[in-house]
Amino acid sequence: MARARRPLERPPVAIDVAPAYEMLMSLVTALDAGDADTYEVGTDWIAEIRSRAGNDLLARLESASLGDPDSFIHLIPLAYDTPAPRDVAAFLAHLRKTDADEIRLHLVQYYARETRRMTPPSVIQAAIHGGADAQQEFLRTSYADWEPWTQYLRSVFAADGEALKAEIIGALEEWNERVWAPESLTILPILERDAEARREALRELPMEEFIQAATNGVEFVPRPGIERVVMVPSFVNRPLVSFTEFGEVLLIIYPVGDESVSAFTDSPPLRLVRLSKALADEKRLRILRALSDGEKTLMELAETFGVAKTTMHHHMIILRSAGLVSVGVGSKRYRLRTETVPDVGALLSGYLCCAPAVSAAETRPSAPSKARAGG
C-alpha cells in the first residue's frame, strides 16, 4: 500500500517595502496606456506623470522596455536582490554591477519555474548568449502560440546586452529624477502604513487566508519549489495583482488596502465603489451567474460570452478587485466567492445608515498629487 504524500509545508511569508519596487511599478502604470482606466490611481494622475516625463523620456522608456511595460515587473527580482537599503540609488548601483546577459535572463523570466519547466535552463542561457538554434528552441517551447511573448523574446535576443543595460539604467535614472522622487514622498508612507497593518494581520491569520485577503481574491496553495513568499504592497498598481519569481521566492505585488490610502469618512468605501462598478454591467452579472455553476477558465468564459480573451480578462479584473471572484496563483480558473456576496447589501446599508454628515468645506483625501481623484 502506497504511503500518503505528506502535505507541503507552508512557506514563510514576509511583507516587504522598498522604494525600488514601487518605482518599477510606476513605470508599468505609466506605460500601460491601453489599460489606463483600469488603474485606481486615475487617468488624470497617469496623464500628469506622463506629461512631467515628457515625450523624449517616454520614448526612451518604451525602447528600454522593448515595447512591453511588463519588462519592469521582470526586473522586480533584481530589486529584491539589491543589498540594503534597497532604495532607488542602491537598486541602480546593483544594476550597474549586474552582468548585461544576467539582466536579459531576468527579462525572459529565466528564474520563473514555469519558464524553466517548458524550456531547459541550458537552452535559455544559450539563447541569451546568441545561439541561433537555442533561440529557435526557446521560441518553440515557450508559449509559441502567444505572439506578443514570442515577439518580445525576439526583441530580447536581438538587443545588444550592454547597450540595453545602459539604456535601462539611463532611463530609470531620469524617470526617478523627473517623476518618481517627488511622487515617492506621498506614496511611500502609504506603503509603510499598509505593510504595518498587514504584518499585524499576518500574525493572526493562516497564510492562505491572509494572501487571499491582501490580494482580494487570489488563492495560494503551497507548491513544490516555492520556499518563501514575499508580499510587496503597491499603490500605483491598484487594483491589479502581479506575480514574479526569483528561484524559490514568489513575489506577489498586491494593492494596498483602502484604509491605508485614506481615512476620509464621508466618501463611500472603495470596496463599495468597486462592487457598484462590477455589478453595473449586465455581462458581468451574467458571468457571475455562470460561475455559480462552478469554476471556469478564462477561455471557457470568453467562448461562452463570445468575447476576446483580453475583454474577458478585463471583466475578471473588475470582478476580482470587487472581491466577487477568486483565481489561483498561476491559474486561469475562476470561481465565485459565494462567501462575499452578502457583503454587497451590508456595505451599502452601512454607508447609507452610518455615514456622518460632513461639510463640503472639508478636505479631500490625500493623494499623490492634486489631480488624483482616482486613487
Tab-separated table of N, CA and C in Angstrom, residues 234-331:
chain	number	residue	atom	x	y	z
A	234	SER	N	1.620	47.797	-3.255
A	234	SER	CA	1.742	48.806	-4.309
A	234	SER	C	0.521	49.712	-4.306
A	235	PHE	N	0.765	50.987	-4.414
A	235	PHE	CA	-0.307	51.973	-4.573
A	235	PHE	C	-0.627	52.178	-6.046
A	236	VAL	N	0.397	52.317	-6.873
A	236	VAL	CA	0.176	52.678	-8.276
A	236	VAL	C	-0.412	51.531	-9.092
A	237	ASN	N	-0.279	50.290	-8.629
A	237	ASN	CA	-0.758	49.127	-9.376
A	237	ASN	C	-2.196	48.748	-9.019
A	238	ARG	N	-2.801	49.436	-8.039
A	238	ARG	CA	-4.170	49.096	-7.644
A	238	ARG	C	-5.120	49.203	-8.840
A	239	PRO	N	-6.058	48.253	-8.979
A	239	PRO	CA	-6.383	47.115	-8.124
A	239	PRO	C	-5.733	45.808	-8.591
A	240	LEU	N	-4.734	45.895	-9.464
A	240	LEU	CA	-4.148	44.693	-10.044
A	240	LEU	C	-3.251	43.968	-9.049
A	241	VAL	N	-3.092	42.681	-9.298
A	241	VAL	CA	-2.144	41.848	-8.563
A	241	VAL	C	-1.162	41.297	-9.590
A	242	SER	N	0.123	41.425	-9.322
A	242	SER	CA	1.147	40.947	-10.253
A	242	SER	C	2.047	39.943	-9.547
A	243	PHE	N	2.616	39.029	-10.320
A	243	PHE	CA	3.470	37.979	-9.771
A	243	PHE	C	4.780	37.912	-10.538
A	244	THR	N	5.823	37.550	-9.833
A	244	THR	CA	7.082	37.219	-10.473
A	244	THR	C	7.834	36.280	-9.540
A	245	GLU	N	8.761	35.524	-10.086
A	245	GLU	CA	9.506	34.555	-9.284
A	245	GLU	C	10.997	34.788	-9.418
A	246	PHE	N	11.692	34.455	-8.342
A	246	PHE	CA	13.151	34.522	-8.330
A	246	PHE	C	13.649	33.247	-7.672
A	247	GLY	N	13.733	32.188	-8.476
A	247	GLY	CA	14.122	30.893	-7.927
A	247	GLY	C	13.047	30.361	-6.995
A	248	GLU	N	13.387	30.202	-5.721
A	248	GLU	CA	12.455	29.648	-4.742
A	248	GLU	C	11.571	30.710	-4.098
A	249	VAL	N	11.692	31.948	-4.546
A	249	VAL	CA	10.929	33.054	-3.962
A	249	VAL	C	9.808	33.471	-4.911
A	250	LEU	N	8.588	33.503	-4.396
A	250	LEU	CA	7.447	34.040	-5.134
A	250	LEU	C	7.175	35.448	-4.622
A	251	LEU	N	7.232	36.420	-5.525
A	251	LEU	CA	6.936	37.802	-5.169
A	251	LEU	C	5.544	38.151	-5.672
A	252	ILE	N	4.693	38.598	-4.758
A	252	ILE	CA	3.323	38.981	-5.091
A	252	ILE	C	3.184	40.479	-4.860
A	253	ILE	N	2.947	41.232	-5.932
A	253	ILE	CA	2.732	42.671	-5.807
A	253	ILE	C	1.235	42.869	-5.654
A	254	TYR	N	0.811	43.274	-4.464
A	254	TYR	CA	-0.617	43.344	-4.153
A	254	TYR	C	-1.045	44.802	-3.935
A	255	PRO	N	-2.332	45.122	-4.125
A	255	PRO	CA	-2.798	46.502	-3.950
A	255	PRO	C	-2.940	46.860	-2.476
A	256	VAL	N	-2.437	48.030	-2.091
A	256	VAL	CA	-2.593	48.456	-0.702
A	256	VAL	C	-4.075	48.547	-0.370
A	257	GLY	N	-4.404	48.312	0.900
A	257	GLY	CA	-5.788	48.350	1.342
A	257	GLY	C	-6.365	49.756	1.327
A	258	ASP	N	-7.677	49.825	1.200
A	258	ASP	CA	-8.348	51.125	1.157
A	258	ASP	C	-8.033	51.963	2.388
A	259	GLU	N	-7.986	51.300	3.543
A	259	GLU	CA	-7.758	52.030	4.790
A	259	GLU	C	-6.364	52.626	4.857
A	260	SER	N	-5.439	52.113	4.055
A	260	SER	CA	-4.082	52.662	4.046
A	260	SER	C	-3.978	53.916	3.187
A	261	VAL	N	-4.934	54.084	2.274
A	261	VAL	CA	-4.892	55.226	1.359
A	261	VAL	C	-5.462	56.469	2.006
A	262	SER	N	-6.594	56.315	2.680
A	262	SER	CA	-7.241	57.491	3.252
A	262	SER	C	-8.208	57.072	4.338
A	263	ALA	N	-8.336	57.923	5.325
A	263	ALA	CA	-9.308	57.707	6.397
A	263	ALA	C	-10.504	58.637	6.230
A	264	PHE	N	-10.658	59.247	5.078
A	264	PHE	CA	-11.750	60.198	4.831
A	264	PHE	C	-13.084	59.474	4.997
A	265	THR	N	-14.001	60.014	5.791
A	265	THR	CA	-15.153	59.245	6.233
A	265	THR	C	-16.439	59.453	5.450
A	266	ASP	N	-16.584	60.558	4.685
A	266	ASP	CA	-17.880	60.729	4.037
A	266	ASP	C	-17.911	60.139	2.632
A	267	SER	N	-16.764	59.743	2.087
A	267	SER	CA	-16.756	59.058	0.801
A	267	SER	C	-17.206	57.619	1.000
A	268	PRO	N	-17.897	57.044	0.017
A	268	PRO	CA	-18.276	55.638	0.153
A	268	PRO	C	-17.028	54.770	0.203
A	269	PRO	N	-17.079	53.669	0.934
A	269	PRO	CA	-15.922	52.766	0.966
A	269	PRO	C	-15.538	52.360	-0.458
A	270	LEU	N	-14.231	52.319	-0.732
A	270	LEU	CA	-13.798	51.997	-2.088
A	270	LEU	C	-14.258	50.609	-2.516
A	271	ARG	N	-14.395	49.716	-1.551
A	271	ARG	CA	-14.886	48.385	-1.933
A	271	ARG	C	-16.331	48.476	-2.420
A	272	LEU	N	-17.126	49.343	-1.797
A	272	LEU	CA	-18.495	49.541	-2.261
A	272	LEU	C	-18.506	50.136	-3.666
A	273	VAL	N	-17.590	51.062	-3.926
A	273	VAL	CA	-17.485	51.647	-5.266
A	273	VAL	C	-17.125	50.568	-6.284
A	274	ARG	N	-16.176	49.690	-5.918
A	274	ARG	CA	-15.776	48.619	-6.840
A	274	ARG	C	-16.933	47.650	-7.087
A	275	LEU	N	-17.657	47.326	-6.010
A	275	LEU	CA	-18.804	46.434	-6.164
A	275	LEU	C	-19.854	47.051	-7.077
A	276	SER	N	-20.111	48.337	-6.889
A	276	SER	CA	-21.105	49.020	-7.725
A	276	SER	C	-20.689	48.989	-9.189
A	277	LYS	N	-19.399	49.234	-9.444
A	277	LYS	CA	-18.893	49.196	-10.819
A	277	LYS	C	-19.021	47.792	-11.397
A	278	ALA	N	-18.681	46.794	-10.589
A	278	ALA	CA	-18.717	45.414	-11.068
A	278	ALA	C	-20.136	44.980	-11.417
A	279	LEU	N	-21.106	45.388	-10.597
A	279	LEU	CA	-22.480	44.921	-10.769
A	279	LEU	C	-23.294	45.791	-11.719
A	280	ALA	N	-22.719	46.902	-12.180
A	280	ALA	CA	-23.453	47.817	-13.060
A	280	ALA	C	-23.425	47.377	-14.519
A	281	ASP	N	-22.733	46.292	-14.804
A	281	ASP	CA	-22.594	45.809	-16.178
A	281	ASP	C	-23.355	44.493	-16.331
A	282	GLU	N	-24.253	44.432	-17.307
A	282	GLU	CA	-25.081	43.239	-17.491
A	282	GLU	C	-24.235	41.998	-17.753
A	283	LYS	N	-23.190	42.152	-18.563
A	283	LYS	CA	-22.373	40.985	-18.896
A	283	LYS	C	-21.677	40.443	-17.660
A	284	ARG	N	-21.211	41.340	-16.782
A	284	ARG	CA	-20.534	40.858	-15.570
A	284	ARG	C	-21.509	40.132	-14.648
A	285	LEU	N	-22.761	40.575	-14.602
A	285	LEU	CA	-23.761	39.848	-13.817
A	285	LEU	C	-23.968	38.449	-14.387
A	286	ARG	N	-23.981	38.343	-15.700
A	286	ARG	CA	-24.146	37.035	-16.332
A	286	ARG	C	-22.923	36.153	-16.093
A	287	ILE	N	-21.744	36.756	-16.037
A	287	ILE	CA	-20.530	35.990	-15.731
A	287	ILE	C	-20.626	35.403	-14.327
A	288	LEU	N	-21.081	36.213	-13.374
A	288	LEU	CA	-21.241	35.714	-12.003
A	288	LEU	C	-22.244	34.566	-11.969
A	289	ARG	N	-23.316	34.703	-12.728
A	289	ARG	CA	-24.318	33.633	-12.786
A	289	ARG	C	-23.693	32.358	-13.343
A	290	ALA	N	-22.878	32.493	-14.378
A	290	ALA	CA	-22.220	31.322	-14.962
A	290	ALA	C	-21.276	30.667	-13.960
A	291	LEU	N	-20.567	31.482	-13.180
A	291	LEU	CA	-19.632	30.937	-12.192
A	291	LEU	C	-20.353	30.289	-11.017
A	292	SER	N	-21.620	30.626	-10.816
A	292	SER	CA	-22.362	29.992	-9.725
A	292	SER	C	-22.560	28.504	-9.983
A	293	ASP	N	-22.368	28.081	-11.251
A	293	ASP	CA	-22.467	26.656	-11.586
A	293	ASP	C	-21.152	25.916	-11.380
A	294	GLY	N	-20.073	26.641	-11.093
A	294	GLY	CA	-18.782	26.006	-10.870
A	294	GLY	C	-17.640	26.777	-11.499
A	295	GLU	N	-16.410	26.364	-11.199
A	295	GLU	CA	-15.220	27.044	-11.713
A	295	GLU	C	-15.167	26.989	-13.236
A	296	LYS	N	-14.581	28.041	-13.808
A	296	LYS	CA	-14.411	28.078	-15.257
A	296	LYS	C	-13.100	28.775	-15.595
A	297	THR	N	-12.516	28.396	-16.728
A	297	THR	CA	-11.291	29.046	-17.177
A	297	THR	C	-11.634	30.334	-17.920
A	298	LEU	N	-10.617	31.155	-18.109
A	298	LEU	CA	-10.799	32.391	-18.860
A	298	LEU	C	-11.271	32.083	-20.281
A	299	MET	N	-10.684	31.065	-20.897
A	299	MET	CA	-11.066	30.698	-22.261
A	299	MET	C	-12.515	30.221	-22.314
A	300	GLU	N	-12.922	29.407	-21.340
A	300	GLU	CA	-14.308	28.931	-21.314
A	300	GLU	C	-15.289	30.091	-21.201
A	301	LEU	N	-14.967	31.058	-20.354
A	301	LEU	CA	-15.848	32.214	-20.188
A	301	LEU	C	-15.886	33.057	-21.457
A	302	ALA	N	-14.709	33.256	-22.074
A	302	ALA	CA	-14.658	34.052	-23.300
A	302	ALA	C	-15.494	33.400	-24.401
A	303	GLU	N	-15.406	32.075	-24.525
A	303	GLU	CA	-16.172	31.378	-25.556
A	303	GLU	C	-17.667	31.404	-25.245
A	304	THR	N	-18.021	31.258	-23.968
A	304	THR	CA	-19.430	31.274	-23.577
A	304	THR	C	-20.094	32.597	-23.928
A	305	PHE	N	-19.363	33.690	-23.711
A	305	PHE	CA	-19.953	35.016	-23.915
A	305	PHE	C	-19.552	35.650	-25.243
A	306	GLY	N	-18.799	34.928	-26.053
A	306	GLY	CA	-18.479	35.408	-27.385
A	306	GLY	C	-17.640	36.667	-27.419
A	307	VAL	N	-16.656	36.749	-26.514
A	307	VAL	CA	-15.774	37.922	-26.485
A	307	VAL	C	-14.323	37.454	-26.539
A	308	ALA	N	-13.423	38.385	-26.836
A	308	ALA	CA	-11.997	38.072	-26.856
A	308	ALA	C	-11.495	37.809	-25.441
A	309	LYS	N	-10.411	37.030	-25.339
A	309	LYS	CA	-9.839	36.743	-24.022
A	309	LYS	C	-9.427	38.019	-23.311
A	310	THR	N	-8.897	38.998	-24.050
A	310	THR	CA	-8.472	40.247	-23.412
A	310	THR	C	-9.662	40.987	-22.817
A	311	THR	N	-10.797	40.964	-23.517
A	311	THR	CA	-12.010	41.608	-22.996
A	311	THR	C	-12.498	40.892	-21.747
A	312	MET	N	-12.522	39.561	-21.799
A	312	MET	CA	-12.962	38.799	-20.628
A	312	MET	C	-12.015	39.018	-19.456
A	313	HIS	N	-10.714	39.097	-19.737
A	313	HIS	CA	-9.746	39.325	-18.664
A	313	HIS	C	-10.022	40.658	-17.973
A	314	HIS	N	-10.388	41.676	-18.751
A	314	HIS	CA	-10.725	42.980	-18.172
A	314	HIS	C	-11.926	42.842	-17.230
A	315	HIS	N	-12.956	42.100	-17.658
A	315	HIS	CA	-14.118	41.877	-16.787
A	315	HIS	C	-13.701	41.167	-15.496
A	316	MET	N	-12.808	40.174	-15.614
A	316	MET	CA	-12.421	39.392	-14.437
A	316	MET	C	-11.577	40.221	-13.471
A	317	ILE	N	-10.787	41.158	-13.991
A	317	ILE	CA	-10.031	42.058	-13.114
A	317	ILE	C	-10.999	42.860	-12.254
A	318	ILE	N	-12.059	43.385	-12.874
A	318	ILE	CA	-13.038	44.193	-12.143
A	318	ILE	C	-13.768	43.344	-11.109
A	319	LEU	N	-14.168	42.133	-11.484
A	319	LEU	CA	-14.875	41.263	-10.548
A	319	LEU	C	-13.966	40.802	-9.413
A	320	ARG	N	-12.707	40.499	-9.735
A	320	ARG	CA	-11.777	40.077	-8.678
A	320	ARG	C	-11.471	41.220	-7.726
A	321	SER	N	-11.258	42.437	-8.247
A	321	SER	CA	-10.943	43.572	-7.378
A	321	SER	C	-12.128	43.943	-6.496
A	322	ALA	N	-13.349	43.589	-6.931
A	322	ALA	CA	-14.535	43.820	-6.104
A	322	ALA	C	-14.729	42.724	-5.069
A	323	GLY	N	-13.892	41.691	-5.125
A	323	GLY	CA	-13.982	40.611	-4.152
A	323	GLY	C	-15.036	39.576	-4.477
A	324	LEU	N	-15.521	39.554	-5.726
A	324	LEU	CA	-16.611	38.652	-6.088
A	324	LEU	C	-16.131	37.330	-6.681
A	325	VAL	N	-14.916	37.301	-7.218
A	325	VAL	CA	-14.369	36.056	-7.752
A	325	VAL	C	-12.945	35.884	-7.237
A	326	SER	N	-12.477	34.667	-7.303
A	326	SER	CA	-11.091	34.386	-6.921
A	326	SER	C	-10.434	33.579	-8.022
A	327	VAL	N	-9.095	33.610	-8.017
A	327	VAL	CA	-8.306	32.870	-9.001
A	327	VAL	C	-7.027	32.432	-8.316
A	328	GLY	N	-6.539	31.255	-8.652
A	328	GLY	CA	-5.323	30.764	-8.023
A	328	GLY	C	-4.074	31.407	-8.589
A	329	VAL	N	-2.999	31.422	-7.794
A	329	VAL	CA	-1.709	31.911	-8.277
A	329	VAL	C	-1.264	31.039	-9.446
A	330	GLY	N	-1.001	31.663	-10.583
A	330	GLY	CA	-0.577	30.920	-11.757
A	330	GLY	C	-1.675	30.098	-12.401
A	331	SER	N	-2.917	30.307	-11.976
A	331	SER	CA	-4.042	29.539	-12.508
A	331	SER	C	-4.910	30.426	-13.381
